[in-house]
mmCIF file of C-alpha atoms in Angstrom:
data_model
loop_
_atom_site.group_PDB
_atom_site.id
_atom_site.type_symbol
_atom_site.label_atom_id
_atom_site.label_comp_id
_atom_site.label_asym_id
_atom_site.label_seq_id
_atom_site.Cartn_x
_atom_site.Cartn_y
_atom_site.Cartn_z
ATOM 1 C CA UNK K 1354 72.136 139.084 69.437
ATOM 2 C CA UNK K 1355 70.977 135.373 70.265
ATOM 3 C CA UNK K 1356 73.177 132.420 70.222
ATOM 4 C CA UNK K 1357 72.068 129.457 68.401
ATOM 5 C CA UNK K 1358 70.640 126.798 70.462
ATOM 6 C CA UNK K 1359 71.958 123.421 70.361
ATOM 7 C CA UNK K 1360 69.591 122.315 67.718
ATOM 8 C CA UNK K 1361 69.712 125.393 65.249
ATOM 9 C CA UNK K 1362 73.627 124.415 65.293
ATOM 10 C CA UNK K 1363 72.707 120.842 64.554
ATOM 11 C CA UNK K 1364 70.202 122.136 61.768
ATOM 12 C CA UNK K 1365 72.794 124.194 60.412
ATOM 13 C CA UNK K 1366 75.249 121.736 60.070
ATOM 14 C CA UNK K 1367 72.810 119.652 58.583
ATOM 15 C CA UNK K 1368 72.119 122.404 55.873
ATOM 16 C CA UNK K 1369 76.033 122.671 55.361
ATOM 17 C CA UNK K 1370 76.296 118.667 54.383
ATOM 18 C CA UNK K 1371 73.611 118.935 51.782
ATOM 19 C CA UNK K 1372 75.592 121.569 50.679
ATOM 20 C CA UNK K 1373 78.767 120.048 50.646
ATOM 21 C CA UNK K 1374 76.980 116.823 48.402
ATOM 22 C CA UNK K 1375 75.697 118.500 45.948
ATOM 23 C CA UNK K 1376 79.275 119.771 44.509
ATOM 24 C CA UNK K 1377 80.905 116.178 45.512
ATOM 25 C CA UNK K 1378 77.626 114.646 42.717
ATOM 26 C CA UNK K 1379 78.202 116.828 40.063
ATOM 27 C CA UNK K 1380 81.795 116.753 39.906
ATOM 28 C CA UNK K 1381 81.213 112.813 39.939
ATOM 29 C CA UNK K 1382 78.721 113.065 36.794
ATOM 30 C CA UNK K 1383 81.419 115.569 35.091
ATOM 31 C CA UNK K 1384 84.135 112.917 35.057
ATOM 32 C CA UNK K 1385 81.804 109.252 34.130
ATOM 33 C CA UNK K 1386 78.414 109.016 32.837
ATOM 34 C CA UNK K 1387 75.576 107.063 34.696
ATOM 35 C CA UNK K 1388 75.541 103.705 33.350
ATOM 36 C CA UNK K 1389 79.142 103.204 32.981
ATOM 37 C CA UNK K 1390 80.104 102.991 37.050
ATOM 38 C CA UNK K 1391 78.019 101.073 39.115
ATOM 39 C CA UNK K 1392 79.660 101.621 42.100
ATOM 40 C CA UNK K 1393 80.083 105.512 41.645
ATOM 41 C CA UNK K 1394 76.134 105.633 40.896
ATOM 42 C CA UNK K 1395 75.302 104.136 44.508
ATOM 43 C CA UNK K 1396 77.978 106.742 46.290
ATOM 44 C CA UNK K 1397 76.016 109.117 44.017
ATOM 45 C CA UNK K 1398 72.474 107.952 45.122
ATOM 46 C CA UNK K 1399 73.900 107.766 48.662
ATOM 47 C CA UNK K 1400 74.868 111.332 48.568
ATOM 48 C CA UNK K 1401 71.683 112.634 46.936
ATOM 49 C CA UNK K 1402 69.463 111.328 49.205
ATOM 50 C CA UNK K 1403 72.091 112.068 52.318
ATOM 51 C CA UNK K 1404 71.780 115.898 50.445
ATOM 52 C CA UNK K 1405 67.468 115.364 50.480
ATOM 53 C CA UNK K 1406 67.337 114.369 53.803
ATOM 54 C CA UNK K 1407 69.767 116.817 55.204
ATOM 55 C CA UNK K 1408 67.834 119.949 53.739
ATOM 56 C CA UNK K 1409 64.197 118.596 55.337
ATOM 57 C CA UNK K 1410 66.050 117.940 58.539
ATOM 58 C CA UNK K 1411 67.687 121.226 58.253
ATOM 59 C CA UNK K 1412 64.846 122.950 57.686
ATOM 60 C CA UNK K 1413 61.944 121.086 59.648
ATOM 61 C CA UNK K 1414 63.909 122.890 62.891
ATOM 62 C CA UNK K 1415 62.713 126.408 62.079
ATOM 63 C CA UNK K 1416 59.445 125.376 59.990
ATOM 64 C CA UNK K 1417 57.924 122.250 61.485
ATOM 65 C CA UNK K 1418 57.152 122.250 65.561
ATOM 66 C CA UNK K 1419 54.448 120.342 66.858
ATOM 67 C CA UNK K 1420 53.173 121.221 70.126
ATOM 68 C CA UNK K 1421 52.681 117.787 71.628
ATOM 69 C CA UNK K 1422 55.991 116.759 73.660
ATOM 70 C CA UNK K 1423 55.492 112.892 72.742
ATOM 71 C CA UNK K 1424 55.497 113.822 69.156
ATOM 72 C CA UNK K 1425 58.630 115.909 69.364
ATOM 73 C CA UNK K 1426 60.269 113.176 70.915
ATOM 74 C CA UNK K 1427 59.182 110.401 68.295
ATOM 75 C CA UNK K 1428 60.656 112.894 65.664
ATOM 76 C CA UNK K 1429 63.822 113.480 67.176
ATOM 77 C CA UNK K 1430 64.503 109.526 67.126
ATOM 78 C CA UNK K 1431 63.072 109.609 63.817
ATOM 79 C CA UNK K 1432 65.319 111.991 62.212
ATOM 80 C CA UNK K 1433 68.242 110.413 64.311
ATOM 81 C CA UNK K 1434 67.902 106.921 63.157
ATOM 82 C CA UNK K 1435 67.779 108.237 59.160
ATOM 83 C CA UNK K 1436 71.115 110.224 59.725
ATOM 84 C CA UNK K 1437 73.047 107.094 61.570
ATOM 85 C CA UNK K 1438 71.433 104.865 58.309
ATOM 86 C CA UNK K 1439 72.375 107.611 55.882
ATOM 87 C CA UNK K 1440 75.794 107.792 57.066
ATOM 88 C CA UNK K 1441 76.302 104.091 57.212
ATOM 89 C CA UNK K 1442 75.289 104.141 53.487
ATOM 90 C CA UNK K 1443 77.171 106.830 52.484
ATOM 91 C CA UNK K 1444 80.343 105.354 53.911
ATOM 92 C CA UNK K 1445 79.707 102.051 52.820
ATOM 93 C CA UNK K 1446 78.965 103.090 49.066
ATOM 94 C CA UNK K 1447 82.023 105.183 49.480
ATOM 95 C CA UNK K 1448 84.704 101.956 50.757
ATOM 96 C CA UNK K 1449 83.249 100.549 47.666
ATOM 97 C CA UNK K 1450 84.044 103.201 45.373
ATOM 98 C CA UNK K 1451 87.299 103.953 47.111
ATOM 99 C CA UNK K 1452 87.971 100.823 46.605
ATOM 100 C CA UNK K 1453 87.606 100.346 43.045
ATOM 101 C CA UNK K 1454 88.707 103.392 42.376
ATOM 102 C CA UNK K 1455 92.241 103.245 44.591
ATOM 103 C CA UNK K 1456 93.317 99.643 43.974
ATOM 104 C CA UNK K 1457 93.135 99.900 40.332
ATOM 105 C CA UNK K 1458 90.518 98.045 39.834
ATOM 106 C CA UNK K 1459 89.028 100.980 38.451
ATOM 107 C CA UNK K 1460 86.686 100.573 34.937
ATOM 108 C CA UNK K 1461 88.600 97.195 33.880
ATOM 109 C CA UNK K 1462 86.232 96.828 30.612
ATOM 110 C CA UNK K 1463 88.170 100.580 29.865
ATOM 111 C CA UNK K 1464 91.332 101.243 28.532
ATOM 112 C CA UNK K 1465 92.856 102.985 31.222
ATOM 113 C CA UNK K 1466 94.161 106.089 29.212
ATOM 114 C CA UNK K 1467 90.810 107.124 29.448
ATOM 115 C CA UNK K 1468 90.922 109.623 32.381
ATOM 116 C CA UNK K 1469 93.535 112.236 32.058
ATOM 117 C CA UNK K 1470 94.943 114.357 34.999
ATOM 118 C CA UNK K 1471 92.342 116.853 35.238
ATOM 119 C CA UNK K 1472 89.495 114.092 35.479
ATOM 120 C CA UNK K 1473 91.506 112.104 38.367
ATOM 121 C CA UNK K 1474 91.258 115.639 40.284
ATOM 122 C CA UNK K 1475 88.053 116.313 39.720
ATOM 123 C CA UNK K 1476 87.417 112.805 40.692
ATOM 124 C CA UNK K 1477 89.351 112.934 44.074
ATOM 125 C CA UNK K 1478 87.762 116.281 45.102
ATOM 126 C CA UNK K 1479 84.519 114.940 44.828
ATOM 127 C CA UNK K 1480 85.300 112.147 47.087
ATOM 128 C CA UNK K 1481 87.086 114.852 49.572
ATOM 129 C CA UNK K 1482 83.980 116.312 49.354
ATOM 130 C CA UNK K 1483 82.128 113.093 50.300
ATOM 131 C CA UNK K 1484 84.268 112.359 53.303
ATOM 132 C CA UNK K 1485 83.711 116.072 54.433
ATOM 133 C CA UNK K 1486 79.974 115.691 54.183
ATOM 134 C CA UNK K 1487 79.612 112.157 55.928
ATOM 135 C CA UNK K 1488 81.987 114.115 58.783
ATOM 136 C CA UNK K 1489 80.114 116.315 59.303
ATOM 137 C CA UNK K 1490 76.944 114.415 58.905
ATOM 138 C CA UNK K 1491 78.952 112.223 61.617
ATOM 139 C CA UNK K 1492 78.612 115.052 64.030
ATOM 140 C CA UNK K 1493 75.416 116.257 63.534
ATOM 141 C CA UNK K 1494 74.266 112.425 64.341
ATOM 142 C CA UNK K 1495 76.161 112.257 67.259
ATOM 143 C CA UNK K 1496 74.679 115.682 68.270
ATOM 144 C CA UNK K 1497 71.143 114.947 67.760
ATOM 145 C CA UNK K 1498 71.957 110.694 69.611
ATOM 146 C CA UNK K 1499 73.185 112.929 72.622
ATOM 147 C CA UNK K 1500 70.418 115.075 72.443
ATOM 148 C CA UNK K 1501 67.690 112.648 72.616
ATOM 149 C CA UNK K 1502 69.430 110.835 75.411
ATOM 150 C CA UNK K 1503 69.488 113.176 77.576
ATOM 151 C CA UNK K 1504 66.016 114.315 76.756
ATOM 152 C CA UNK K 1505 64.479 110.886 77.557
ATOM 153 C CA UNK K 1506 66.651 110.596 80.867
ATOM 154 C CA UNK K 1507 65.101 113.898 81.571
ATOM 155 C CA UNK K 1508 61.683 112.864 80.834
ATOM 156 C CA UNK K 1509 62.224 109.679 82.809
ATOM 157 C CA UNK K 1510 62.969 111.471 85.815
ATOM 158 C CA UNK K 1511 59.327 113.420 85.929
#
């Protein structure tokens, strides 16, 4: 049996953050409808398109290979620079919800009796699985930074 290469483990792990979004926006839209939360809808629009972008990424490894070297290269940084701007997003849009949500500034045109214990659960295990995903989409960027690093010093040195 073949080990995975380097970037079929990045791919992977790519695949397993769009995975780990998808739960962490519906459990979001279970708890508070769309136009209530502002700030909940951008950590939810963050997430979808990290979860988007994660499964072309993922993918594009084992169904998209051009032959040209140059072009291989220019997508590498391509997909490198949308995961370190996805993952600044997400954890912006996610301070900003934490925020609101943990200093109790939460829904202040709400009476707060609103949410009962089973909806501040679901809420907090959708942001566990937010932190999860921008972890791992954390590593995966660091992966692929590393990656095309050392494949331009190695290019440099033909």
């Amino acid at each position: 049996m073949k080990c995975l290469s380097v970037k079929e483990i990045a791919s992977v792990l790519q695949i397993v953050t769009a995975i780990l979004c998808l739960p962490a926006i519906l459990l979001f839209s279970m708890v508070i409808a769309f136009p209530d939360d502002m700030k909940l809808f951008m950590y939810q629009c963050s997430l979808s398109t990290t979860m988007v972008l994660c499964l072309i990424f993922g993918f594009s490894t084992w169904f998209y290979n051009s032959n040209y070297p140059k072009t291989r290269f220019h997508v590498r940084i391509l997909i490198v620079v949308i995961l370190w701007i996805l993952f600044i997003l997400g954890v912006i849009t996610a301070v900003l919800f934490d925020l609101q949500f943990c200093q109790e500034l939460i829904y202040g045109a709400f009476d707060a009796d609103i949410f009962d214990t089973s909806d501040y659960i679901i809420l907090y295990i959708g942001m566990g699985l937010g932190a999860l995903a921008h972890l791992v989409l954390l590593t995966v960027s660091i992966i692929l930074t590393i990656g095309v690093f050392r494949k331009r010093r190695s290019s440099n040195k033909l």
